[in-house]
mmCIF file of C-alpha atoms in Angstrom:
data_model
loop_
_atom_site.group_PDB
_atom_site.id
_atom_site.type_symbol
_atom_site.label_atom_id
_atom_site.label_comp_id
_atom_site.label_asym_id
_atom_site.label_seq_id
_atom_site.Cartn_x
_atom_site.Cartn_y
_atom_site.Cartn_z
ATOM 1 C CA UNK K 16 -6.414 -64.731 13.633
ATOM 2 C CA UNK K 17 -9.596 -62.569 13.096
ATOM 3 C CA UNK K 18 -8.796 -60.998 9.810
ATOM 4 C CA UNK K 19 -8.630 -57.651 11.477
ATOM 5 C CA UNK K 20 -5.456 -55.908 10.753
ATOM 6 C CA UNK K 21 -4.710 -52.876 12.645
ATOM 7 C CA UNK K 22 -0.552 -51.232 11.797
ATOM 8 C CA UNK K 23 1.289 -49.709 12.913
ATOM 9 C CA UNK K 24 1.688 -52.679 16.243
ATOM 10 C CA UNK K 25 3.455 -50.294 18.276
ATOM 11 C CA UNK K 26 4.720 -46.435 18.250
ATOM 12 C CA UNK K 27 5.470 -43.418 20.364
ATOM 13 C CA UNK K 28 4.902 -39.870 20.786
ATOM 14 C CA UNK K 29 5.596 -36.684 22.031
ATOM 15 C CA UNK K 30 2.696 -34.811 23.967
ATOM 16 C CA UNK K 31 0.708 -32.105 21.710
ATOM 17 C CA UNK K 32 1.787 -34.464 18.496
ATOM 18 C CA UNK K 33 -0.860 -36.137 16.421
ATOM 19 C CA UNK K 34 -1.076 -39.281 15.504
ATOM 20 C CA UNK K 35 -2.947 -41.526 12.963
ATOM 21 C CA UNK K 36 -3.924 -45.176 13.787
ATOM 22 C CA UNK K 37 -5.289 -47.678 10.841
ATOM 23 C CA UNK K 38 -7.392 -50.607 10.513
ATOM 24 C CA UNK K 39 -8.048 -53.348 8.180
ATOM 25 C CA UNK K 40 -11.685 -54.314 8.437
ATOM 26 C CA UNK K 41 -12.119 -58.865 8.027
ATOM 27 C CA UNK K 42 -13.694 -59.002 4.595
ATOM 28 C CA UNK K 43 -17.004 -58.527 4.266
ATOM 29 C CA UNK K 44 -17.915 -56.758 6.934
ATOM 30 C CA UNK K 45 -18.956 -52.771 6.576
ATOM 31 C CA UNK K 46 -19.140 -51.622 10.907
ATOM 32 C CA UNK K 47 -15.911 -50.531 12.410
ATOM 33 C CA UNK K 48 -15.538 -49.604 16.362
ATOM 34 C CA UNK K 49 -12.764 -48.387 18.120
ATOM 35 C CA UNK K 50 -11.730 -48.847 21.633
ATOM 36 C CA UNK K 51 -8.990 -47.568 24.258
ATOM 37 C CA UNK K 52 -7.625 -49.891 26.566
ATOM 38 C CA UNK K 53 -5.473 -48.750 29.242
ATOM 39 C CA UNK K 54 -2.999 -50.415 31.182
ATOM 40 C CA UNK K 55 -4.964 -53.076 33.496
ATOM 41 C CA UNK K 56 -8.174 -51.922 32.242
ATOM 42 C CA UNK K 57 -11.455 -53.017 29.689
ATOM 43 C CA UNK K 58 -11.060 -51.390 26.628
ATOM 44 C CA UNK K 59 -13.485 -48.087 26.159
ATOM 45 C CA UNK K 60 -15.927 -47.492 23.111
ATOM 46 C CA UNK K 61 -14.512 -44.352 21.479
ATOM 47 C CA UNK K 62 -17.015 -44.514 18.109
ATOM 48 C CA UNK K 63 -18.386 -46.620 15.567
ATOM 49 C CA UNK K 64 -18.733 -46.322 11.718
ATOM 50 C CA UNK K 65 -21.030 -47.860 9.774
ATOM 51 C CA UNK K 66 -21.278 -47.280 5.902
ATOM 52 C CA UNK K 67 -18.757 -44.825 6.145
ATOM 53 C CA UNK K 68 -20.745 -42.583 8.561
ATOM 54 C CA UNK K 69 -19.878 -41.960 12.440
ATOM 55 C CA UNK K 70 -22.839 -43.789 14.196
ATOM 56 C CA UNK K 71 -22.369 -43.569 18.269
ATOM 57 C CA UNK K 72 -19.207 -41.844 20.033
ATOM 58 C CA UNK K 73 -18.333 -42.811 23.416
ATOM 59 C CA UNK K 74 -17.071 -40.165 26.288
ATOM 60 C CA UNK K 75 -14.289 -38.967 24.071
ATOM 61 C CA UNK K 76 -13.411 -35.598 23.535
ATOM 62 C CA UNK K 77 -13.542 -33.950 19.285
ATOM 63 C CA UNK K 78 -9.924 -33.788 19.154
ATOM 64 C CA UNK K 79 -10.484 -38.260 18.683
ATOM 65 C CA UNK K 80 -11.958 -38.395 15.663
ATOM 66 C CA UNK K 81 -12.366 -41.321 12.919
ATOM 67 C CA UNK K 82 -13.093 -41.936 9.001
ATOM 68 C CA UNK K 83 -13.871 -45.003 6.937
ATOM 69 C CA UNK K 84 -13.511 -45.706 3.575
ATOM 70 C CA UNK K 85 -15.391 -46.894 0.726
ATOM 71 C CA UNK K 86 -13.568 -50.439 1.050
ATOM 72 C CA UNK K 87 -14.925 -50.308 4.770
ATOM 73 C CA UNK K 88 -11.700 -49.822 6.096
ATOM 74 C CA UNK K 89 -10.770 -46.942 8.717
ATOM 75 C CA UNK K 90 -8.840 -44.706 10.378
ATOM 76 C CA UNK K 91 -8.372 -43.240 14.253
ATOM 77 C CA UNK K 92 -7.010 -39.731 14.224
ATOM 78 C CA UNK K 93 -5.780 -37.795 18.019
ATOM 79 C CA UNK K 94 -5.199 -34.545 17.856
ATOM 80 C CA UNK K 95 -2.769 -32.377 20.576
ATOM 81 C CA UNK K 96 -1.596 -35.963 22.484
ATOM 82 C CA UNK K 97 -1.702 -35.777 26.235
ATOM 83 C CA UNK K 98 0.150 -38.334 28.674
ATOM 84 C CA UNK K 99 -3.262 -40.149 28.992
ATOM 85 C CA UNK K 100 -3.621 -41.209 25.742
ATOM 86 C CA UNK K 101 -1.168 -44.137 26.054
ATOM 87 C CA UNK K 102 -3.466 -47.389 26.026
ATOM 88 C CA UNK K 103 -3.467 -49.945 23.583
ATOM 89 C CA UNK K 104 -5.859 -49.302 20.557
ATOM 90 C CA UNK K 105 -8.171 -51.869 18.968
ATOM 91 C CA UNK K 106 -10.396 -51.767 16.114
ATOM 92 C CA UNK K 107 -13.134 -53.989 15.851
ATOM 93 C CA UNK K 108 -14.952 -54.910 11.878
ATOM 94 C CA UNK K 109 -18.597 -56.575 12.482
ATOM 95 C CA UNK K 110 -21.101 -57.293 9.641
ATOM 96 C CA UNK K 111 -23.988 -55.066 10.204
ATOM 97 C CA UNK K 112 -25.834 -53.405 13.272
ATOM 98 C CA UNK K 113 -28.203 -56.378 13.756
ATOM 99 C CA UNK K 114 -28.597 -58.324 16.393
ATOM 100 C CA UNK K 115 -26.491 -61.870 16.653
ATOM 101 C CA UNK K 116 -23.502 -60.179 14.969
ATOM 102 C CA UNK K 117 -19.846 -60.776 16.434
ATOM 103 C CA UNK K 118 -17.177 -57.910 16.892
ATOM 104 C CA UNK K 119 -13.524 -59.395 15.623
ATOM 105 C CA UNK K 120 -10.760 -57.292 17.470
ATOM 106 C CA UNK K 121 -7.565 -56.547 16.100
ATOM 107 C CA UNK K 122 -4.259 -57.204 17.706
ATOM 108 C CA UNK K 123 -4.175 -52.996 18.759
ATOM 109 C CA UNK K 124 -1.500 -50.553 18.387
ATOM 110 C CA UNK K 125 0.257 -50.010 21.430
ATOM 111 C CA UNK K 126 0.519 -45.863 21.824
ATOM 112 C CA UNK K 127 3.280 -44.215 24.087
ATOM 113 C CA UNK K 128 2.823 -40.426 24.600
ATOM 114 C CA UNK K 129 6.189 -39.268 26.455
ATOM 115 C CA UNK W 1 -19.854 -45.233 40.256
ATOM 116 C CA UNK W 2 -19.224 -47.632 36.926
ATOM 117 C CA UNK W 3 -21.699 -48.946 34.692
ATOM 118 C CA UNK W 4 -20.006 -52.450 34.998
ATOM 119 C CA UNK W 5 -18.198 -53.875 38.051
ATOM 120 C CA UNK W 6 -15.738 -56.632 37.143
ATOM 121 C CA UNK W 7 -13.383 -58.204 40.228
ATOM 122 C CA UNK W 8 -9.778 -57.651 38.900
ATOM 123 C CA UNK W 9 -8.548 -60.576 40.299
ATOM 124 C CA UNK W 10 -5.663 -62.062 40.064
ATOM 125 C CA UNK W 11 -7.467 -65.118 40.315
ATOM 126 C CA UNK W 12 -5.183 -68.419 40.570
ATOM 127 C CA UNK W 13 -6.702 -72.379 40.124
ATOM 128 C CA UNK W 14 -5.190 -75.797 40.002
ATOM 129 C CA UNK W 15 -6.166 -77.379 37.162
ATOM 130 C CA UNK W 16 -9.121 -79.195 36.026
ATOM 131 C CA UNK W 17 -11.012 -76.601 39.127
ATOM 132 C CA UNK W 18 -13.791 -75.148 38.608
ATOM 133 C CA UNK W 19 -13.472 -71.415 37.612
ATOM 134 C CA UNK W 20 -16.592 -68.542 38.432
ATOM 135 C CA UNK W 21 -16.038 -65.095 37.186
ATOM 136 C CA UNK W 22 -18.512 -62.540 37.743
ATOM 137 C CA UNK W 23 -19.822 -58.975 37.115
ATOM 138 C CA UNK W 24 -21.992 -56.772 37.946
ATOM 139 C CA UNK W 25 -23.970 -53.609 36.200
ATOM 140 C CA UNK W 26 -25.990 -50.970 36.973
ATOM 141 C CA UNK W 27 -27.946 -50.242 33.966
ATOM 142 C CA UNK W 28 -31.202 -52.056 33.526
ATOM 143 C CA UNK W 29 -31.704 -51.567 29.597
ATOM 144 C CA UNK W 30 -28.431 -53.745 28.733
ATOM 145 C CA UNK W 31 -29.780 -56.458 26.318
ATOM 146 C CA UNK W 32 -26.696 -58.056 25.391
ATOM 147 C CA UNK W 33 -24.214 -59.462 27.585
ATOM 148 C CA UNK W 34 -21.143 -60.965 26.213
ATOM 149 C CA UNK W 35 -17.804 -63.099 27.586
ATOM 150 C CA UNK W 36 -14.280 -61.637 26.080
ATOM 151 C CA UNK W 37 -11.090 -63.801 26.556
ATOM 152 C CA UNK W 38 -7.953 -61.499 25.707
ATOM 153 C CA UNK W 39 -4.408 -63.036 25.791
ATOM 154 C CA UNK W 40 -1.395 -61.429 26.252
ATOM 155 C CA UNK W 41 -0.413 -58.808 23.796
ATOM 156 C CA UNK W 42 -3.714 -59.847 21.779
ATOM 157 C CA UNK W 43 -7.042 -58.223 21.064
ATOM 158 C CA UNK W 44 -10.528 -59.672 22.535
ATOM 159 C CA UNK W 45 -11.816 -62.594 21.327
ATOM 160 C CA UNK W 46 -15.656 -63.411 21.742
ATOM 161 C CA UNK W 47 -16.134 -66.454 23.987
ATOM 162 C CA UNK W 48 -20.267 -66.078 24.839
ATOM 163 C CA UNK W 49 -22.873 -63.939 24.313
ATOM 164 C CA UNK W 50 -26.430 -64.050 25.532
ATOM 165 C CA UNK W 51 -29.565 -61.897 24.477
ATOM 166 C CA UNK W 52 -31.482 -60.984 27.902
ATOM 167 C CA UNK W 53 -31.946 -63.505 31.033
ATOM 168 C CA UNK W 54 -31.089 -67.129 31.022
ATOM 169 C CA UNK W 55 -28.034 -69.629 30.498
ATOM 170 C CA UNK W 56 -26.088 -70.832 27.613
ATOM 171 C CA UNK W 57 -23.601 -73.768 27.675
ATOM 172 C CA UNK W 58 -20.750 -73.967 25.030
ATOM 173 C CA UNK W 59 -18.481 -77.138 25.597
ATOM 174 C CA UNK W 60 -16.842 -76.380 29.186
ATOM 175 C CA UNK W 61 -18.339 -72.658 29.409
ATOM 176 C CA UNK W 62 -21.560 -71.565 31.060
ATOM 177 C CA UNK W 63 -23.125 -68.394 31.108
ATOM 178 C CA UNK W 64 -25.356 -66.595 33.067
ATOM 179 C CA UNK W 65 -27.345 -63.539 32.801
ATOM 180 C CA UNK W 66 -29.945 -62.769 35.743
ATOM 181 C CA UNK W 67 -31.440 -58.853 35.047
ATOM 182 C CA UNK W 68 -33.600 -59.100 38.229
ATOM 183 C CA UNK W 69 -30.212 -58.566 40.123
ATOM 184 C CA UNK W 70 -28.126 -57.427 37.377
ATOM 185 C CA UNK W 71 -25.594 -59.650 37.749
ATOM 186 C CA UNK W 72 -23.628 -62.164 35.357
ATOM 187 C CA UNK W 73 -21.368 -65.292 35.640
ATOM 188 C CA UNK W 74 -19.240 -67.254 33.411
ATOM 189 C CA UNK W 75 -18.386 -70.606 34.649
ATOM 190 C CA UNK W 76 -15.144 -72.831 33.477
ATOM 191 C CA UNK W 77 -15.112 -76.393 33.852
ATOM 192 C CA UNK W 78 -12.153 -78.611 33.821
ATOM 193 C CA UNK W 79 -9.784 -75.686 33.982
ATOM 194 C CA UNK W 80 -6.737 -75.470 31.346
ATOM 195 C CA UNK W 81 -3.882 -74.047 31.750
ATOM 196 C CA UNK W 82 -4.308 -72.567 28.111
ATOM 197 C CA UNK W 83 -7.608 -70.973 29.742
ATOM 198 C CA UNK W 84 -4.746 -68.637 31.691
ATOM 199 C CA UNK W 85 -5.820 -65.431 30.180
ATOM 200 C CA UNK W 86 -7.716 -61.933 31.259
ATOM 201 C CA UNK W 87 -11.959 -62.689 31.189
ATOM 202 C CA UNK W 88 -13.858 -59.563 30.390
ATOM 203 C CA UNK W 89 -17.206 -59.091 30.806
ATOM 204 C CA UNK W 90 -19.525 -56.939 28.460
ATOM 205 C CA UNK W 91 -23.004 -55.252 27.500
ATOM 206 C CA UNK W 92 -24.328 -53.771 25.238
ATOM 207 C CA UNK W 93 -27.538 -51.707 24.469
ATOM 208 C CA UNK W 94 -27.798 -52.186 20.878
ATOM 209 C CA UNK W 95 -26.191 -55.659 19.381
ATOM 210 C CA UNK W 96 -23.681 -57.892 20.757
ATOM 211 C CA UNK W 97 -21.202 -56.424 18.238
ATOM 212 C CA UNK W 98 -21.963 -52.018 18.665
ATOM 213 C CA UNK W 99 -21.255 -50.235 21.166
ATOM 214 C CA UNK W 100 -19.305 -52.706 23.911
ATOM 215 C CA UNK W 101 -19.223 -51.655 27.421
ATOM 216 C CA UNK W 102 -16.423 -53.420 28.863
ATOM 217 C CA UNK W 103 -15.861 -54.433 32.845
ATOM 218 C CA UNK W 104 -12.162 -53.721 33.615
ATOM 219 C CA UNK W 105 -11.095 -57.587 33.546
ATOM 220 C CA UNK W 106 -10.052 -60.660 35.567
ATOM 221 C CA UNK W 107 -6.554 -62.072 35.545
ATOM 222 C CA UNK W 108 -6.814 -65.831 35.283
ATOM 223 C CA UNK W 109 -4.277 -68.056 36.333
ATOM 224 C CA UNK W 110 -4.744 -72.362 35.992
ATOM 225 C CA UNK W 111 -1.736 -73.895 37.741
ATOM 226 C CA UNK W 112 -0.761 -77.600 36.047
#
């Protein structure tokens, strides 16, 4: 296990519903990404914190949005739910921005939108 | 067109062959280029990465990186069936940790 803790594992929604996703950064580390993975597809950068700051969105539209926390850990906020947003989402905790860093995934919350 | 191309597979092996997955990419300025192994139900988990060109051996994995063609391999000797899993490759700009861009996975299957 990576030490990346991401709850709830599994829920499901009703389109135009919101829904917030959390994560458990491993100890230590103070960068948090978040991906979507659809069905039979790579997961997709959404954005990254770092230091409690947004630093680098992917091709996501406002109503995704994020927060972290003093103790480094975060949240993933949707807004309005559309069919599309059911993937599975991870959260990944790193140390820093350097270079020769390693991204530890979390297990993912599996979203339905119905 | 995507910024990496990644065979879907499925992609079945009799054990102890030897596996090749590849990928492709179109943009030059990728730095970092990284092997994910994701199980079933389970998040990524790093197997490789390599800063810019070259080849780097970890027990039975190999990776390649070759920017003049922008194309990468990861090669699996003495196939497991506990290597039966979905391969991603990935890139990155910035770090091998910020800012993943993900291919859209191969299905492995190793046969006993």
């Amino acid at each position: 296990e990576t030490g990346v803790t991401q709850s709830p594992t599994h829920l499901i929604k009703t389109r135009g519903q919101q829904v917030t996703l959390r994560c458990s950064s491993q100890s230590g580390h103070n960068t948090v990404s978040w991906y979507q993975q659809a069905l039979g597809q790579g997961p997709q950068f959404i954005f990254q914190y770092y230091r409690e700051e947004e630093n680098g969105r992917g091709n996501f539209p406002p109503r995704f949005s994020g927060l972290q926390f003093p103790n480094y850990s975060s949240e993933l906020n949707v807004n309005a739910l559309e069919l599309d947003d059911s993937a599975l989402y991870l959260c990944a905790s790193s140390l820093d921005r350097g270079q020769g860093t390693e991204a530890f995934f979390g297990q993912g919350t599996r979203l339905t939108v119905v | 067109q995507k910024e990496v191309e990644q065979d879907p597979g499925p992609l079945s092996v009799p054990e102890g062959a030897i596996v090749s997955l590849n990928c492709t990419y179109s943009n030059s300025a990728f730095q970092y280029f990284m092997w994910y192994r994701q199980y079933s139900r389970k998040g990524p988990e790093l197997l490789m990465y390599t800063y810019s060109s070259g080849n780097k051996e970890d027990g039975r994995f190999t990776a390649q990186v070759d920017k003049s063609s922008k194309y990468i391999s990861l090669f699996i000797r003495d196939s497991q069936p506990s290597d039966s899993a979905t391969y991603l490759c990935a890139m990155s700009l910035y770090s091998s940790a910020s800012k993943i861009i993900f291919g859209s996975g191969t299905r492995l299957s190793i046969r006993p």
